[in-house]
Coordinates of C-alpha atoms in Angstrom, one line a residue:
Chain K
M27 CA 20.9 -12.2 38.8
M28 CA 22.5 -13.9 35.8
A29 CA 20.4 -16.7 34.2
K30 CA 21.8 -20.2 34.4
I31 CA 23.9 -20.7 31.3
H32 CA 24.1 -23.8 29.2
D33 CA 26.7 -24.1 26.4
P34 CA 27.7 -20.5 25.9
I35 CA 28.8 -20.0 22.3
I36 CA 30.0 -16.4 22.5
V37 CA 31.9 -15.4 25.7
V38 CA 33.0 -11.8 26.2
E39 CA 35.6 -11.4 29.0
D40 CA 36.5 -8.0 30.4
L41 CA 36.3 -6.2 27.1
V42 CA 37.9 -2.7 27.1
V43 CA 37.7 -0.5 24.1
R44 CA 39.3 2.9 23.7
Y45 CA 39.2 5.6 21.1
G46 CA 42.6 7.3 21.6
D47 CA 42.7 7.7 25.4
R48 CA 38.9 7.7 25.8
T49 CA 37.5 4.6 27.2
V50 CA 34.3 3.7 25.4
L51 CA 33.7 0.2 26.8
D52 CA 35.0 -0.5 30.3
G53 CA 35.2 -4.1 31.3
I54 CA 32.3 -5.7 29.6
S55 CA 31.7 -9.4 30.3
F56 CA 28.7 -11.6 29.3
E57 CA 27.9 -14.9 27.7
V58 CA 25.5 -15.7 24.9
R59 CA 23.9 -19.1 24.7
Q60 CA 23.5 -21.0 21.4
G61 CA 20.2 -20.2 19.7
D62 CA 19.3 -17.3 21.9
V63 CA 18.2 -13.8 20.9
F64 CA 20.6 -11.7 22.9
V65 CA 19.6 -8.1 23.0
I66 CA 22.1 -5.3 23.8
L67 CA 20.0 -2.5 25.1
G68 CA 21.1 1.0 25.9
G69 CA 20.6 4.7 25.3
S70 CA 22.4 6.7 22.7
G71 CA 26.1 6.8 23.3
S72 CA 26.1 3.9 25.7
G73 CA 28.7 2.1 23.6
K74 CA 26.3 -0.6 22.2
T75 CA 27.2 -0.1 18.6
T76 CA 30.9 -0.1 19.5
L77 CA 30.4 -3.4 21.3
L78 CA 28.7 -4.9 18.3
R79 CA 31.5 -3.7 16.0
N80 CA 34.0 -5.5 18.3
L81 CA 31.9 -8.7 18.3
V82 CA 32.1 -8.9 14.5
G83 CA 35.7 -7.8 14.4
L84 CA 35.4 -4.4 12.7
M85 CA 37.3 -3.0 15.7
R86 CA 39.9 -4.5 17.9
P87 CA 39.6 -4.1 21.6
A88 CA 42.3 -2.6 23.8
S89 CA 42.1 -5.6 26.1
G90 CA 39.8 -8.4 26.9
R91 CA 38.8 -11.5 24.9
I92 CA 35.9 -12.5 22.7
L93 CA 35.6 -16.2 22.6
I94 CA 33.5 -17.6 19.7
R95 CA 33.0 -21.3 20.1
G96 CA 36.0 -21.3 22.5
E97 CA 38.3 -19.6 20.1
D98 CA 39.7 -16.1 20.7
F99 CA 38.4 -13.9 17.9
T100 CA 40.6 -11.0 18.9
A101 CA 43.8 -13.0 18.5
M102 CA 43.1 -14.7 15.2
S103 CA 45.1 -14.5 12.0
E104 CA 43.5 -12.7 9.1
D105 CA 42.7 -16.1 7.4
E106 CA 41.0 -17.5 10.4
R107 CA 39.0 -14.4 10.8
I108 CA 37.8 -14.7 7.2
E109 CA 36.8 -18.3 7.8
L110 CA 34.9 -17.4 11.0
R111 CA 33.2 -14.5 9.2
K112 CA 31.7 -16.8 6.7
K113 CA 29.6 -18.1 9.6
M114 CA 28.6 -14.6 10.6
G115 CA 25.9 -12.4 9.2
M116 CA 25.4 -8.8 10.0
S117 CA 22.5 -6.5 9.3
F118 CA 23.6 -2.9 9.3
Q119 CA 21.7 0.1 10.5
G120 CA 21.5 1.6 7.1
S121 CA 21.3 -1.9 5.4
A122 CA 24.7 -1.2 3.7
L123 CA 23.7 -2.9 0.5
L124 CA 26.2 -2.2 -2.3
Q125 CA 24.4 0.6 -4.2
S126 CA 26.0 -0.4 -7.5
L127 CA 24.6 -4.0 -7.5
S128 CA 21.1 -5.3 -7.8
L129 CA 19.5 -7.1 -4.9
A130 CA 20.2 -10.5 -6.4
D131 CA 23.9 -9.5 -7.0
N132 CA 24.1 -8.2 -3.4
V133 CA 22.9 -11.5 -2.0
A134 CA 25.0 -13.5 -4.4
L135 CA 28.1 -11.6 -3.6
P136 CA 29.4 -13.7 -0.7
L137 CA 28.5 -16.9 -2.5
R138 CA 30.3 -15.8 -5.6
E139 CA 33.4 -14.8 -3.7
H140 CA 33.6 -17.6 -1.1
T141 CA 32.2 -20.7 -2.9
A142 CA 32.8 -22.5 -6.1
L143 CA 29.1 -23.0 -6.8
E144 CA 27.6 -23.0 -10.3
E145 CA 26.0 -19.7 -11.3
S146 CA 22.7 -21.5 -11.6
T147 CA 22.9 -22.8 -8.1
I148 CA 23.8 -19.3 -6.8
D149 CA 20.8 -18.0 -8.7
I150 CA 18.4 -20.4 -6.9
M151 CA 20.0 -19.8 -3.5
T152 CA 19.7 -16.0 -4.0
R153 CA 16.0 -16.5 -4.8
I154 CA 15.5 -18.6 -1.7
K155 CA 17.1 -16.0 0.5
L156 CA 15.1 -13.2 -0.9
E157 CA 11.9 -15.2 -0.6
L158 CA 12.8 -15.9 3.0
V159 CA 12.7 -12.2 3.9
G160 CA 9.7 -11.6 1.8
L161 CA 11.4 -10.0 -1.2
G162 CA 10.7 -12.6 -3.9
G163 CA 10.4 -11.0 -7.3
F164 CA 12.6 -8.0 -6.4
E165 CA 15.8 -9.7 -7.6
E166 CA 16.6 -7.1 -10.3
Y167 CA 15.9 -4.0 -8.3
L168 CA 18.7 -1.6 -7.3
P169 CA 18.8 -0.8 -3.6
S170 CA 18.0 2.9 -4.3
A171 CA 14.6 1.8 -5.7
L172 CA 13.6 0.3 -2.4
S173 CA 11.9 1.6 0.8
G174 CA 13.8 1.6 4.1
G175 CA 12.1 -1.6 5.4
M176 CA 12.7 -3.5 2.2
K177 CA 16.4 -2.4 2.2
K178 CA 16.7 -3.7 5.7
R179 CA 15.1 -7.0 4.7
A180 CA 17.5 -7.3 1.7
G181 CA 20.4 -6.6 4.1
I182 CA 19.2 -9.5 6.2
A183 CA 18.9 -11.7 3.1
R184 CA 22.5 -10.9 2.2
A185 CA 23.6 -11.6 5.7
M186 CA 21.8 -15.0 5.5
A187 CA 23.5 -15.9 2.2
M188 CA 26.2 -18.1 3.6
D189 CA 23.8 -19.8 6.0
P190 CA 25.5 -18.2 9.1
E191 CA 25.4 -19.5 12.6
F192 CA 25.5 -16.1 14.1
M193 CA 23.4 -13.1 13.2
F194 CA 24.2 -9.6 14.3
Y195 CA 21.7 -6.8 13.9
D196 CA 22.6 -3.2 14.4
E197 CA 19.4 -1.2 15.3
P198 CA 17.1 -3.3 13.1
S199 CA 14.1 -1.2 13.6
A200 CA 15.7 2.3 13.6
G201 CA 14.0 4.7 11.3
L202 CA 11.2 2.4 10.4
D203 CA 7.5 2.9 11.1
P204 CA 6.0 0.7 13.8
I205 CA 4.3 -1.7 11.4
V206 CA 7.4 -2.3 9.3
A207 CA 9.6 -2.5 12.5
A208 CA 7.3 -5.1 13.9
G209 CA 7.7 -7.0 10.6
I210 CA 11.5 -7.0 11.1
D211 CA 11.1 -8.1 14.7
Q212 CA 9.0 -11.0 13.5
L213 CA 11.6 -11.8 10.8
I214 CA 14.4 -11.9 13.4
R215 CA 12.4 -14.3 15.5
K216 CA 11.4 -16.4 12.5
L217 CA 15.0 -16.8 11.4
Q218 CA 16.1 -17.6 14.9
E219 CA 13.5 -20.3 15.3
T220 CA 13.9 -21.8 11.8
F221 CA 17.7 -22.0 11.7
R222 CA 18.5 -22.0 15.4
L223 CA 20.5 -18.8 14.8
T224 CA 22.3 -17.3 17.6
S225 CA 21.2 -13.6 17.2
I226 CA 22.7 -10.6 18.8
V227 CA 20.6 -7.5 18.4
V228 CA 21.6 -3.9 19.3
T229 CA 18.6 -1.7 19.9
H230 CA 17.1 1.0 22.1
E231 CA 13.5 0.1 21.2
M232 CA 11.7 -1.4 24.2
E233 CA 8.8 -2.6 22.0
S234 CA 11.2 -4.8 20.0
V235 CA 12.9 -6.0 23.1
K236 CA 9.6 -7.3 24.5
L237 CA 9.0 -9.2 21.3
I238 CA 12.3 -10.8 20.5
A239 CA 14.6 -10.9 23.6
D240 CA 15.6 -14.1 25.4
T241 CA 18.3 -12.4 27.3
V242 CA 18.8 -8.6 27.7
C243 CA 22.1 -7.0 28.4
M244 CA 21.8 -3.4 29.4
L245 CA 24.7 -0.9 28.9
K246 CA 25.2 2.5 30.3
G247 CA 28.3 4.6 29.9
G248 CA 30.3 1.7 28.5
C249 CA 29.5 -0.6 31.4
V250 CA 26.9 -3.5 31.9
V251 CA 24.3 -2.3 34.4
G252 CA 22.0 -5.3 34.1
I253 CA 21.8 -8.7 32.4
G254 CA 19.1 -11.4 32.4
T255 CA 15.7 -12.1 31.0
L256 CA 13.4 -9.2 30.5
E257 CA 11.4 -10.1 33.7
E258 CA 14.6 -10.2 35.7
L259 CA 15.6 -6.8 34.4
E260 CA 12.2 -5.4 35.2
Q261 CA 12.8 -6.4 38.8
S262 CA 16.3 -4.8 38.8
E263 CA 17.1 -2.4 41.6
H264 CA 19.5 -0.4 39.4
P265 CA 18.2 3.2 39.1
Y266 CA 19.2 3.5 35.4
V267 CA 17.5 0.3 34.4
Q268 CA 14.3 1.4 36.3
Q269 CA 14.5 4.8 34.6
F270 CA 15.0 3.3 31.1
F271 CA 12.0 0.9 31.6
A272 CA 9.8 3.6 33.0
R273 CA 10.9 5.9 30.1
R274 CA 11.7 8.7 32.6
P275 CA 13.8 11.7 31.5
D276 CA 17.1 12.5 33.3
D277 CA 16.8 14.7 36.4
D278 CA 20.3 15.8 35.9
Q279 CA 21.8 16.0 32.4
S280 CA 25.4 16.5 33.6
E281 CA 26.4 12.8 33.8
E282 CA 25.2 11.9 30.4
S283 CA 26.7 15.0 28.8
A284 CA 30.0 14.3 30.6
Y285 CA 30.1 10.9 28.9
A286 CA 29.2 12.3 25.6
R287 CA 32.0 14.9 25.9
A288 CA 34.4 12.1 26.9
L289 CA 33.4 10.3 23.7
T290 CA 33.6 13.2 21.3
G291 CA 36.5 14.9 22.9
L292 CA 34.6 18.2 23.0
E293 CA 35.1 20.5 25.9
Chain I
M13 CA 56.0 32.8 22.9
T14 CA 55.5 33.2 19.1
N15 CA 58.5 31.0 18.5
F16 CA 57.2 28.4 20.9
S17 CA 53.8 28.2 19.2
L18 CA 55.5 28.1 15.8
A19 CA 57.6 25.2 16.9
G20 CA 54.5 23.5 18.2
H21 CA 52.8 24.1 15.0
V22 CA 55.6 22.7 12.9
G23 CA 55.9 19.7 15.2
R24 CA 52.2 19.0 15.0
W25 CA 52.2 19.4 11.3
T26 CA 55.2 17.0 11.0
L27 CA 53.6 14.4 13.2
N28 CA 50.4 14.7 11.2
Q29 CA 52.3 14.2 7.9
L30 CA 54.1 11.2 9.4
A31 CA 50.8 9.7 10.5
I32 CA 49.4 10.2 7.0
G33 CA 52.6 8.7 5.6
A34 CA 52.2 5.7 7.9
R35 CA 48.6 5.1 6.8
V36 CA 49.5 5.4 3.2
S37 CA 52.3 2.9 3.6
V38 CA 49.9 0.5 5.2
L39 CA 47.6 0.9 2.3
M40 CA 50.4 0.4 -0.2
V41 CA 51.6 -2.8 1.6
D42 CA 48.0 -4.1 1.7
T43 CA 47.5 -3.4 -2.0
F44 CA 50.8 -5.1 -2.8
V45 CA 49.9 -8.1 -0.7
W46 CA 46.5 -8.5 -2.2
M47 CA 47.7 -7.8 -5.8
V48 CA 50.8 -9.9 -5.9
L49 CA 51.2 -12.3 -2.9
A50 CA 47.6 -13.4 -2.3
P51 CA 47.0 -14.5 -5.9
L52 CA 50.1 -16.6 -5.6
R53 CA 48.5 -18.3 -2.7
G54 CA 45.4 -19.1 -4.8
K55 CA 43.2 -16.3 -3.6
G56 CA 42.5 -14.9 -7.1
L57 CA 42.1 -11.5 -8.5
R58 CA 39.0 -9.7 -9.7
F59 CA 40.0 -9.3 -13.4
K60 CA 36.5 -8.6 -14.5
A61 CA 36.2 -5.6 -12.2
A62 CA 39.7 -4.5 -13.3
I63 CA 38.7 -4.6 -16.9
E64 CA 35.5 -2.6 -16.2
D65 CA 37.5 0.0 -14.3
F66 CA 40.1 0.1 -17.2
V67 CA 37.3 0.9 -19.6
E68 CA 36.0 3.6 -17.3
F69 CA 39.4 5.2 -16.5
G70 CA 41.0 4.7 -19.9
V71 CA 38.7 4.2 -22.8
R72 CA 36.0 6.6 -21.6
S73 CA 38.5 9.3 -20.9
L74 CA 39.8 9.2 -24.5
P75 CA 37.4 11.7 -26.0
I76 CA 38.2 14.5 -23.5
V77 CA 41.9 13.7 -23.3
G78 CA 42.1 13.5 -27.1
M79 CA 40.4 16.8 -27.6
I80 CA 42.4 18.7 -24.9
C81 CA 45.7 17.2 -26.2
F82 CA 44.8 18.2 -29.8
L83 CA 44.2 21.7 -28.7
I84 CA 47.4 21.8 -26.6
G85 CA 49.3 20.6 -29.7
V86 CA 47.8 23.5 -31.6
I87 CA 48.8 25.9 -28.8
I88 CA 52.4 24.6 -28.5
A89 CA 52.8 24.9 -32.3
L90 CA 51.5 28.5 -32.4
Q91 CA 53.4 29.6 -29.3
S92 CA 56.7 28.2 -30.6
S93 CA 56.2 29.8 -34.0
Y94 CA 56.0 33.1 -32.2
T95 CA 59.8 32.9 -31.5
L96 CA 60.9 30.5 -34.2
A97 CA 59.5 32.6 -37.0
K98 CA 61.9 35.4 -36.2
W99 CA 64.7 33.1 -37.0
G100 CA 63.0 31.6 -40.0
A101 CA 63.1 28.3 -38.2
N102 CA 59.4 27.4 -38.3
R103 CA 60.3 23.8 -39.4
F104 CA 61.6 23.3 -35.8
I105 CA 58.0 23.6 -34.5
A106 CA 57.8 19.9 -35.3
T107 CA 60.7 19.1 -33.1
L108 CA 59.4 21.3 -30.3
V109 CA 55.9 19.8 -30.4
A110 CA 57.2 16.3 -30.6
V111 CA 59.7 16.6 -27.7
S112 CA 57.3 18.5 -25.4
A113 CA 54.4 16.2 -26.2
L114 CA 56.4 13.0 -25.5
R115 CA 58.5 14.2 -22.5
E116 CA 56.1 16.5 -20.8
M117 CA 52.8 17.7 -22.0
A118 CA 51.0 14.5 -23.0
P119 CA 51.8 12.6 -19.8
L120 CA 51.0 15.6 -17.6
M121 CA 47.7 16.6 -19.3
T122 CA 46.6 13.0 -19.4
A123 CA 47.3 12.6 -15.7
I124 CA 45.6 15.8 -14.7
L125 CA 42.5 15.0 -16.8
I126 CA 42.3 11.5 -15.4
T127 CA 42.7 12.9 -11.9
G128 CA 39.8 15.2 -12.4
R129 CA 37.7 12.5 -14.1
S130 CA 38.5 9.3 -12.3
G131 CA 40.6 10.2 -9.2
S132 CA 37.8 12.2 -7.9
A133 CA 35.3 9.5 -8.8
I134 CA 37.3 6.9 -6.9
T135 CA 37.3 9.1 -3.8
A136 CA 33.6 9.8 -4.1
E137 CA 32.7 6.1 -4.7
I138 CA 34.8 4.7 -1.8
G139 CA 33.8 7.6 0.5
T140 CA 30.1 7.0 -0.2
M141 CA 30.6 3.3 0.4
K142 CA 32.3 4.1 3.7
V143 CA 29.6 6.5 4.8
G144 CA 26.9 3.9 3.9
E145 CA 28.8 1.2 5.9
E146 CA 29.3 -0.7 2.7
I147 CA 33.0 -1.1 3.4
D148 CA 32.2 -2.5 6.8
A149 CA 29.7 -4.8 5.2
L150 CA 32.3 -6.2 2.8
D151 CA 34.6 -6.7 5.7
V152 CA 32.0 -8.6 7.8
M153 CA 31.2 -10.8 4.8
G154 CA 34.9 -11.8 4.8
L155 CA 35.6 -9.9 1.6
N156 CA 38.7 -7.8 2.1
P157 CA 37.9 -4.2 0.9
I158 CA 41.4 -3.8 -0.4
K159 CA 41.1 -6.9 -2.5
Y160 CA 37.6 -6.3 -3.6
L161 CA 37.7 -2.5 -4.3
V162 CA 41.3 -1.2 -4.3
V163 CA 43.3 -3.8 -6.3
P164 CA 41.1 -3.8 -9.4
K165 CA 41.1 0.0 -9.5
F166 CA 44.9 0.0 -8.9
M167 CA 45.6 -2.4 -11.7
A168 CA 43.2 -0.6 -14.1
M169 CA 44.7 2.8 -13.3
V170 CA 48.3 1.8 -13.6
L171 CA 47.5 0.4 -17.0
A172 CA 45.1 3.0 -18.2
V173 CA 47.2 6.1 -17.7
P174 CA 50.2 5.0 -19.8
C175 CA 47.9 3.7 -22.5
V176 CA 45.9 6.9 -22.8
T177 CA 49.2 8.9 -22.6
V178 CA 50.5 7.2 -25.7
M179 CA 47.4 8.1 -27.6
A180 CA 47.6 11.6 -26.2
M181 CA 51.2 12.0 -27.4
F182 CA 50.3 11.3 -31.0
I183 CA 47.1 13.3 -30.9
M184 CA 49.2 16.3 -29.6
I185 CA 51.7 15.9 -32.4
F186 CA 48.8 15.8 -34.8
G187 CA 47.4 19.0 -33.3
G188 CA 50.8 20.6 -33.8
F189 CA 50.8 19.3 -37.4
V190 CA 47.4 20.8 -38.2
A191 CA 48.3 24.2 -36.7
S192 CA 51.7 24.3 -38.4
V193 CA 50.5 23.3 -41.8
Y194 CA 47.2 25.2 -41.9
I195 CA 48.0 28.3 -39.8
V196 CA 51.7 28.8 -39.9
G197 CA 52.2 27.4 -43.3
V198 CA 54.9 24.8 -42.8
D199 CA 55.3 22.3 -45.6
P200 CA 53.6 19.1 -44.4
F201 CA 56.3 16.8 -45.7
I202 CA 59.0 18.8 -43.9
Y203 CA 56.9 18.7 -40.7
I204 CA 56.5 15.0 -40.9
D205 CA 60.2 14.5 -41.6
M206 CA 61.2 16.7 -38.8
T207 CA 58.9 14.9 -36.4
R208 CA 60.3 11.5 -37.4
Q209 CA 63.8 12.7 -36.8
S210 CA 62.9 14.0 -33.4
L211 CA 60.9 11.0 -32.2
V212 CA 63.4 9.0 -30.1
E213 CA 62.8 6.0 -27.9
K214 CA 64.3 7.7 -24.9
D215 CA 61.7 10.5 -25.0
L216 CA 58.9 8.0 -25.3
L217 CA 60.3 6.0 -22.4
T218 CA 60.6 9.2 -20.2
G219 CA 57.0 9.9 -20.8
M220 CA 55.8 6.4 -20.1
V221 CA 57.8 6.0 -16.9
K222 CA 56.3 9.2 -15.6
S223 CA 52.8 8.2 -16.6
I224 CA 53.0 4.9 -14.7
F225 CA 53.9 6.8 -11.5
F226 CA 51.2 9.3 -12.2
G227 CA 48.7 6.4 -12.4
I228 CA 50.0 5.1 -9.1
A229 CA 49.7 8.5 -7.4
I230 CA 46.1 9.1 -8.8
C231 CA 44.9 5.8 -7.6
W232 CA 46.4 5.8 -4.2
V233 CA 45.4 9.4 -3.4
G234 CA 41.9 8.6 -4.6
V235 CA 41.6 5.5 -2.5
Y236 CA 43.3 7.0 0.6
R237 CA 41.1 10.1 0.6
G238 CA 38.0 7.9 0.1
L239 CA 38.9 5.8 3.1
Q240 CA 39.5 9.0 5.1
V241 CA 35.9 10.1 4.6
E242 CA 34.0 10.8 7.9
G243 CA 30.6 12.1 8.5
G244 CA 28.3 11.9 5.5
A245 CA 27.9 13.8 2.2
E246 CA 29.9 16.8 3.4
G247 CA 32.9 14.6 4.2
V248 CA 32.7 13.0 0.7
G249 CA 32.7 16.4 -0.9
R250 CA 35.6 17.6 1.2
Q251 CA 37.8 14.6 0.6
T252 CA 36.9 14.6 -3.1
T253 CA 38.2 18.1 -3.5
S254 CA 41.2 17.3 -1.4
S255 CA 41.9 14.2 -3.5
V256 CA 42.1 16.2 -6.7
V257 CA 44.3 18.9 -5.2
T258 CA 46.6 16.3 -3.6
A259 CA 46.9 14.2 -6.7
I260 CA 47.7 17.1 -8.9
F261 CA 50.3 18.3 -6.4
L262 CA 51.9 14.9 -6.3
I263 CA 51.8 14.6 -10.1
I264 CA 53.8 17.9 -10.4
I265 CA 56.3 16.7 -7.7
I266 CA 56.7 13.3 -9.5
D267 CA 57.1 15.1 -12.8
L268 CA 59.8 17.4 -11.3
I269 CA 61.7 14.4 -9.8
F270 CA 61.7 12.5 -13.1
T271 CA 62.5 15.6 -15.2
V272 CA 65.6 16.3 -13.0
L273 CA 66.5 12.6 -13.1
F274 CA 66.2 12.4 -16.9
Y275 CA 68.0 15.7 -17.3
F276 CA 71.2 14.1 -16.0
V277 CA 70.7 10.7 -17.6

């Protein structure tokens, strides 16, 4: 089922993540090719955001390895992680712009902290990044003055500030209207094509998956239930994959709610 | 059965406190590393942010601290006159005001006011940033949140509280002066003379040492509570309240420890 893989740049091996004694991700393995848009697809509570947080190092797994360009991200020293993170950009679900800073300062922040560039150079680079996401002229706006879609674009501009090699998107189209969401999808594709960015997108929106995905990895209950191109997944025999693609409701809620209970620890 | 559940309760409470202790220790060690060791390895400090925070915590709190401390000075003077007047010893109001301002009231009032003003603000700011994933965003950008957020606030707070305290001490003494001279009717020259006699270095030092530790407590409680925020605006509110209560509680404990310590020294 798995597509033939050339030069994988991110390799996840048997990743297990636990909250306390609850297992949230159970033996996840996959590979991401350089320059691909790799979509992690799954319903609510499938563990997809947890997986993304592990990939960017915001959480540490209980066991398993995450190899980024052959180096084990989970076993790195703090300094090595910081170096690697300069090559990573992440767009958060709620954009996560620093509310106290203007858009320009938000985008300039990693440049100011990590590089010794002149302020005038940083200024130009900030402008370029904001132009790139279609927010030229909004440099001096505070995040609170922007709409949801614009914030998301600004978040992407900030993630692009250090010219990353990897981009991670957490629910890029969540909470946006279809037109704005389509614009974000287009932007993800454009950035991937222009900069050969390896992009990892967490989503549950089938419409975006159709537009952007090279490879789709489907999660359910903390396990991979299908991986491959969209066409391959559509042919999948797995009942959950078929159900998800057909947008059919659950016949029996018990299994889902059991997993949700396991996650939240509620009885 | 009751005994058993009581033991269980105490045990859980103790474990919980130990866990909090462990998390606070990690925070302390991290702050120390990023404030002292990392700059030695050429990683820099954010002095500009620290100065901005100093202005916010210190300079901007001066009007309210000044006013409260002036009034406290007036109150101490009038309250002590209540007893001293019976002995015809109103001139000792000056001594009482000076000693209590330096050793106790000015550091305490300053710390409590700055807790309410800035300790809560630190919790709310960091808590809101946590809810909005801004802390995570800093982390992913390779900017350590401790270095970026906590260290500047910590430096500012540890400096601001003693600075404001010194001001508060003299404003409190001035308050006592005004009340004694204009209400009680003490001769101003006697008051000034008595104050000068009772101002000793040791008292000033006592107050300063306390206030440095008050600053440490306010900042760490504020930051810790902020980082503990879970689940949206409600969480921010809960932790902010808790931050103020915990900080004031700690301030009183620290005050007690140092008072006992200085009592014997």
